[in-house]
PDB file of C-alpha atoms and ligand atoms in Angstrom:
ATOM      1  CA  MET A  33      25.431  64.912   6.072  1.00  0.00           C
ATOM      2  CA  THR A  34      25.656  65.435   9.867  1.00  0.00           C
ATOM      3  CA  GLU A  35      28.415  63.706  11.690  1.00  0.00           C
ATOM      4  CA  LYS A  36      27.415  60.569  13.672  1.00  0.00           C
ATOM      5  CA  THR A  37      27.940  60.642  17.417  1.00  0.00           C
ATOM      6  CA  LEU A  38      28.169  58.187  20.322  1.00  0.00           C
ATOM      7  CA  ASP A  39      24.487  59.015  20.953  1.00  0.00           C
ATOM      8  CA  ASP A  40      23.665  57.601  17.485  1.00  0.00           C
ATOM      9  CA  LEU A  41      25.720  54.507  18.176  1.00  0.00           C
ATOM     10  CA  PHE A  42      23.985  54.049  21.566  1.00  0.00           C
ATOM     11  CA  LEU A  43      20.553  54.315  19.981  1.00  0.00           C
ATOM     12  CA  ASP A  44      21.453  51.833  17.209  1.00  0.00           C
ATOM     13  CA  ALA A  45      22.767  49.294  19.716  1.00  0.00           C
ATOM     14  CA  LEU A  46      19.663  49.779  21.847  1.00  0.00           C
ATOM     15  CA  LYS A  47      17.410  49.053  18.820  1.00  0.00           C
ATOM     16  CA  ASP A  48      19.528  45.959  18.033  1.00  0.00           C
ATOM     17  CA  ILE A  49      19.178  44.436  21.498  1.00  0.00           C
ATOM     18  CA  TYR A  50      15.506  45.437  21.715  1.00  0.00           C
ATOM     19  CA  PHE A  51      14.850  43.447  18.537  1.00  0.00           C
ATOM     20  CA  ALA A  52      16.995  40.601  19.736  1.00  0.00           C
ATOM     21  CA  GLU A  53      15.284  40.345  23.160  1.00  0.00           C
ATOM     22  CA  LYS A  54      11.891  40.000  21.480  1.00  0.00           C
ATOM     23  CA  GLN A  55      13.201  37.146  19.293  1.00  0.00           C
ATOM     24  CA  ILE A  56      14.770  35.570  22.360  1.00  0.00           C
ATOM     25  CA  LEU A  57      11.506  35.689  24.246  1.00  0.00           C
ATOM     26  CA  LYS A  58       9.865  33.504  21.580  1.00  0.00           C
ATOM     27  CA  ALA A  59      12.855  31.223  21.344  1.00  0.00           C
ATOM     28  CA  LEU A  60      12.997  30.582  25.106  1.00  0.00           C
ATOM     29  CA  GLN A  61       9.372  29.432  25.032  1.00  0.00           C
ATOM     30  CA  LYS A  62      10.192  26.943  22.276  1.00  0.00           C
ATOM     31  CA  MET A  63      13.372  25.783  23.995  1.00  0.00           C
ATOM     32  CA  ALA A  64      11.521  25.217  27.289  1.00  0.00           C
ATOM     33  CA  ARG A  65       8.974  23.089  25.436  1.00  0.00           C
ATOM     34  CA  ALA A  66      11.672  21.071  23.669  1.00  0.00           C
ATOM     35  CA  CYS A  67      13.926  20.565  26.668  1.00  0.00           C
ATOM     36  CA  GLN A  68      13.733  17.065  28.154  1.00  0.00           C
ATOM     37  CA  SER A  69      15.162  17.635  31.654  1.00  0.00           C
ATOM     38  CA  PRO A  70      12.837  19.305  34.153  1.00  0.00           C
ATOM     39  CA  GLU A  71      15.753  21.447  35.462  1.00  0.00           C
ATOM     40  CA  GLY A  72      16.458  22.726  31.988  1.00  0.00           C
ATOM     41  CA  LYS A  73      12.828  23.411  31.301  1.00  0.00           C
ATOM     42  CA  MET A  74      12.584  25.422  34.521  1.00  0.00           C
ATOM     43  CA  ALA A  75      15.725  27.381  33.739  1.00  0.00           C
ATOM     44  CA  PHE A  76      14.380  28.320  30.269  1.00  0.00           C
ATOM     45  CA  LEU A  77      10.998  29.352  31.674  1.00  0.00           C
ATOM     46  CA  LYS A  78      12.577  31.422  34.425  1.00  0.00           C
ATOM     47  CA  HIS A  79      14.747  33.269  31.963  1.00  0.00           C
ATOM     48  CA  LYS A  80      11.715  33.803  29.706  1.00  0.00           C
ATOM     49  CA  ASP A  81      10.086  35.693  32.575  1.00  0.00           C
ATOM     50  CA  GLU A  82      13.215  37.671  33.171  1.00  0.00           C
ATOM     51  CA  THR A  83      13.375  38.514  29.484  1.00  0.00           C
ATOM     52  CA  GLU A  84       9.915  40.075  29.644  1.00  0.00           C
ATOM     53  CA  GLY A  85      11.253  42.343  32.381  1.00  0.00           C
ATOM     54  CA  GLN A  86      14.364  43.108  30.303  1.00  0.00           C
ATOM     55  CA  ILE A  87      12.211  44.238  27.401  1.00  0.00           C
ATOM     56  CA  GLU A  88      10.439  46.632  29.787  1.00  0.00           C
ATOM     57  CA  ARG A  89      13.738  47.952  31.042  1.00  0.00           C
ATOM     58  CA  LEU A  90      14.812  48.670  27.443  1.00  0.00           C
ATOM     59  CA  GLN A  91      11.562  50.599  26.946  1.00  0.00           C
ATOM     60  CA  GLN A  92      12.488  52.662  29.966  1.00  0.00           C
ATOM     61  CA  VAL A  93      15.934  53.353  28.485  1.00  0.00           C
ATOM     62  CA  PHE A  94      14.334  54.543  25.259  1.00  0.00           C
ATOM     63  CA  GLU A  95      12.210  56.873  27.386  1.00  0.00           C
ATOM     64  CA  ILE A  96      15.241  58.191  29.252  1.00  0.00           C
ATOM     65  CA  ILE A  97      16.884  59.202  25.974  1.00  0.00           C
ATOM     66  CA  GLY A  98      13.583  60.542  24.555  1.00  0.00           C
ATOM     67  CA  LYS A  99      13.294  58.119  21.639  1.00  0.00           C
ATOM     68  CA  PRO A 100      10.434  55.807  20.616  1.00  0.00           C
ATOM     69  CA  ALA A 101      11.094  52.144  21.482  1.00  0.00           C
ATOM     70  CA  ARG A 102      11.789  50.610  18.116  1.00  0.00           C
ATOM     71  CA  GLY A 103      13.764  47.536  17.122  1.00  0.00           C
ATOM     72  CA  LYS A 104      16.119  47.082  14.239  1.00  0.00           C
ATOM     73  CA  THR A 105      16.698  43.668  12.691  1.00  0.00           C
ATOM     74  CA  CYS A 106      19.565  41.983  14.466  1.00  0.00           C
ATOM     75  CA  GLU A 107      21.185  39.619  11.908  1.00  0.00           C
ATOM     76  CA  ALA A 108      23.538  38.148  14.527  1.00  0.00           C
ATOM     77  CA  MET A 109      20.723  37.006  16.791  1.00  0.00           C
ATOM     78  CA  GLY A 110      18.809  35.726  13.815  1.00  0.00           C
ATOM     79  CA  GLY A 111      21.784  33.536  12.951  1.00  0.00           C
ATOM     80  CA  ILE A 112      22.322  32.259  16.529  1.00  0.00           C
ATOM     81  CA  LEU A 113      18.645  31.415  16.877  1.00  0.00           C
ATOM     82  CA  SER A 114      18.381  29.643  13.535  1.00  0.00           C
ATOM     83  CA  GLU A 115      21.329  27.468  14.497  1.00  0.00           C
ATOM     84  CA  GLY A 116      19.390  26.679  17.689  1.00  0.00           C
ATOM     85  CA  GLU A 117      16.359  25.729  15.645  1.00  0.00           C
ATOM     86  CA  GLU A 118      18.506  23.435  13.557  1.00  0.00           C
ATOM     87  CA  ILE A 119      19.736  21.672  16.738  1.00  0.00           C
ATOM     88  CA  MET A 120      16.121  21.294  17.936  1.00  0.00           C
ATOM     89  CA  GLU A 121      15.187  19.572  14.683  1.00  0.00           C
ATOM     90  CA  ASP A 122      18.304  17.486  14.132  1.00  0.00           C
ATOM     91  CA  TYR A 123      18.576  16.208  17.733  1.00  0.00           C
ATOM     92  CA  LYS A 124      14.884  15.797  18.456  1.00  0.00           C
ATOM     93  CA  GLY A 125      14.346  12.733  20.641  1.00  0.00           C
ATOM     94  CA  SER A 126      18.071  12.106  21.158  1.00  0.00           C
ATOM     95  CA  ILE A 127      19.922  12.114  24.476  1.00  0.00           C
ATOM     96  CA  ALA A 128      22.133  14.930  23.183  1.00  0.00           C
ATOM     97  CA  LEU A 129      19.176  17.286  22.645  1.00  0.00           C
ATOM     98  CA  ASP A 130      19.372  19.128  26.017  1.00  0.00           C
ATOM     99  CA  ALA A 131      23.126  19.632  25.718  1.00  0.00           C
ATOM    100  CA  GLY A 132      22.505  21.161  22.300  1.00  0.00           C
ATOM    101  CA  LEU A 133      19.769  23.436  23.651  1.00  0.00           C
ATOM    102  CA  ILE A 134      22.018  24.567  26.464  1.00  0.00           C
ATOM    103  CA  SER A 135      24.831  25.331  24.045  1.00  0.00           C
ATOM    104  CA  SER A 136      22.530  27.449  21.820  1.00  0.00           C
ATOM    105  CA  ALA A 137      21.200  29.258  24.912  1.00  0.00           C
ATOM    106  CA  GLN A 138      24.741  30.073  26.013  1.00  0.00           C
ATOM    107  CA  ALA A 139      25.549  31.509  22.620  1.00  0.00           C
ATOM    108  CA  VAL A 140      22.529  33.780  23.041  1.00  0.00           C
ATOM    109  CA  GLU A 141      23.639  34.820  26.513  1.00  0.00           C
ATOM    110  CA  HIS A 142      27.120  35.601  25.421  1.00  0.00           C
ATOM    111  CA  TYR A 143      25.849  37.875  22.688  1.00  0.00           C
ATOM    112  CA  GLU A 144      23.611  39.606  25.193  1.00  0.00           C
ATOM    113  CA  ILE A 145      26.420  39.981  27.730  1.00  0.00           C
ATOM    114  CA  ALA A 146      28.647  41.599  25.071  1.00  0.00           C
ATOM    115  CA  ARG A 147      25.848  43.994  24.065  1.00  0.00           C
ATOM    116  CA  TYR A 148      24.796  44.987  27.578  1.00  0.00           C
ATOM    117  CA  ARG A 149      28.411  45.575  28.639  1.00  0.00           C
ATOM    118  CA  THR A 150      28.889  47.938  25.727  1.00  0.00           C
ATOM    119  CA  LEU A 151      25.567  49.663  26.227  1.00  0.00           C
ATOM    120  CA  LYS A 152      26.284  50.170  29.944  1.00  0.00           C
ATOM    121  CA  ALA A 153      29.743  51.665  29.204  1.00  0.00           C
ATOM    122  CA  TRP A 154      28.280  54.006  26.582  1.00  0.00           C
ATOM    123  CA  ALA A 155      25.468  55.060  28.927  1.00  0.00           C
ATOM    124  CA  GLU A 156      28.094  55.925  31.522  1.00  0.00           C
ATOM    125  CA  GLN A 157      30.082  57.973  29.029  1.00  0.00           C
ATOM    126  CA  LEU A 158      26.950  59.772  27.869  1.00  0.00           C
ATOM    127  CA  GLY A 159      25.849  60.556  31.399  1.00  0.00           C
ATOM    128  CA  TYR A 160      22.623  58.536  31.456  1.00  0.00           C
ATOM    129  CA  ALA A 161      22.885  57.380  35.063  1.00  0.00           C
ATOM    130  CA  ASP A 162      19.386  55.912  35.232  1.00  0.00           C
ATOM    131  CA  ALA A 163      19.979  53.983  32.059  1.00  0.00           C
ATOM    132  CA  VAL A 164      23.262  52.593  33.496  1.00  0.00           C
ATOM    133  CA  ALA A 165      21.350  51.124  36.454  1.00  0.00           C
ATOM    134  CA  LEU A 166      18.735  49.548  34.170  1.00  0.00           C
ATOM    135  CA  LEU A 167      21.291  48.062  31.820  1.00  0.00           C
ATOM    136  CA  ASP A 168      23.369  46.709  34.694  1.00  0.00           C
ATOM    137  CA  ALA A 169      20.348  45.012  36.244  1.00  0.00           C
ATOM    138  CA  THR A 170      19.802  43.169  32.972  1.00  0.00           C
ATOM    139  CA  LEU A 171      23.509  42.427  32.556  1.00  0.00           C
ATOM    140  CA  GLN A 172      23.530  40.753  35.976  1.00  0.00           C
ATOM    141  CA  GLU A 173      20.584  38.538  34.984  1.00  0.00           C
ATOM    142  CA  GLU A 174      22.319  37.500  31.765  1.00  0.00           C
ATOM    143  CA  LEU A 175      25.517  36.652  33.678  1.00  0.00           C
ATOM    144  CA  ALA A 176      23.622  34.606  36.268  1.00  0.00           C
ATOM    145  CA  THR A 177      21.723  32.815  33.455  1.00  0.00           C
ATOM    146  CA  ASP A 178      24.974  31.956  31.720  1.00  0.00           C
ATOM    147  CA  GLN A 179      26.356  30.581  34.980  1.00  0.00           C
ATOM    148  CA  LYS A 180      23.230  28.499  35.544  1.00  0.00           C
ATOM    149  CA  LEU A 181      23.431  27.099  32.027  1.00  0.00           C
ATOM    150  CA  SER A 182      27.062  26.070  32.576  1.00  0.00           C
ATOM    151  CA  GLU A 183      26.016  24.198  35.705  1.00  0.00           C
ATOM    152  CA  LEU A 184      23.151  22.502  33.867  1.00  0.00           C
ATOM    153  CA  GLY A 185      25.477  21.519  31.053  1.00  0.00           C
ATOM    154  CA  GLU A 186      27.860  19.886  33.515  1.00  0.00           C
ATOM    155  CA  MET A 187      25.037  18.145  35.298  1.00  0.00           C
ATOM    156  CA  LEU A 188      23.773  16.651  32.017  1.00  0.00           C
ATOM    157  CA  ALA A 189      27.239  15.574  31.016  1.00  0.00           C
ATOM    158  CA  ASN A 190      27.664  13.860  34.366  1.00  0.00           C
ATOM    159  CA  PRO A 191      24.250  12.585  35.536  1.00  0.00           C
ATOM    160  CA  LYS A 192      25.687  11.408  38.889  1.00  0.00           C
ATOM    161  CA  ALA A 193      26.246  15.072  39.733  1.00  0.00           C
ATOM    162  CA  ALA A 194      22.534  15.773  39.267  1.00  0.00           C
ATOM    163  CA  LYS A 195      21.788  14.774  42.825  1.00  0.00           C
ATOM    164  CA  THR A 196      24.421  17.077  44.269  1.00  0.00           C
ATOM    165  CA  VAL A 197      23.830  20.171  42.024  1.00  0.00           C
ATOM    166  CA  ALA A 198      20.089  20.721  42.227  1.00  0.00           C
TER     167      ALA A 198
HETATM  168 FE1  FE2 B 325      18.047  39.135  27.641  1.00  0.00          FE
HETATM  169 FE1  FE2 B 326      19.422  36.310  28.231  1.00  0.00          FE
END
């Protein structure tokens, strides 16, 4: 048995997030449809478009390291997204639905932020400068999305703020 290296770990983590992003793409479409507030709907759709670009960036990273772009089942994202589905069903038609959707979306973003931070650090250590730039571009989008979701969550909790936030 050959010894595993950081390169192997990097490839495994890349496959994990590649799989996760594809699941997220589908979930964002559903969440946008379910979301009641127009601001929330727009935020989900915007991030869905960004996610398409993020999947392309990952394909570029696979190319940089000379491996085929292939996903590997991400149990963690499966769990986060099925909890989101549960909220969508249980809170359908209620005033708490959007707050629930936003909380699920933030759990997704936090997982992604953790993954992209790690991937970026490993790409740096492995000397894949071009991959670092690609992973950082996505990391910045995930951070901005998380921030936007926090603002939306506050706006929904305090409808009077809606007029000042938008
Ligand atoms: Fe993403
Ligand atoms: Fe994201």
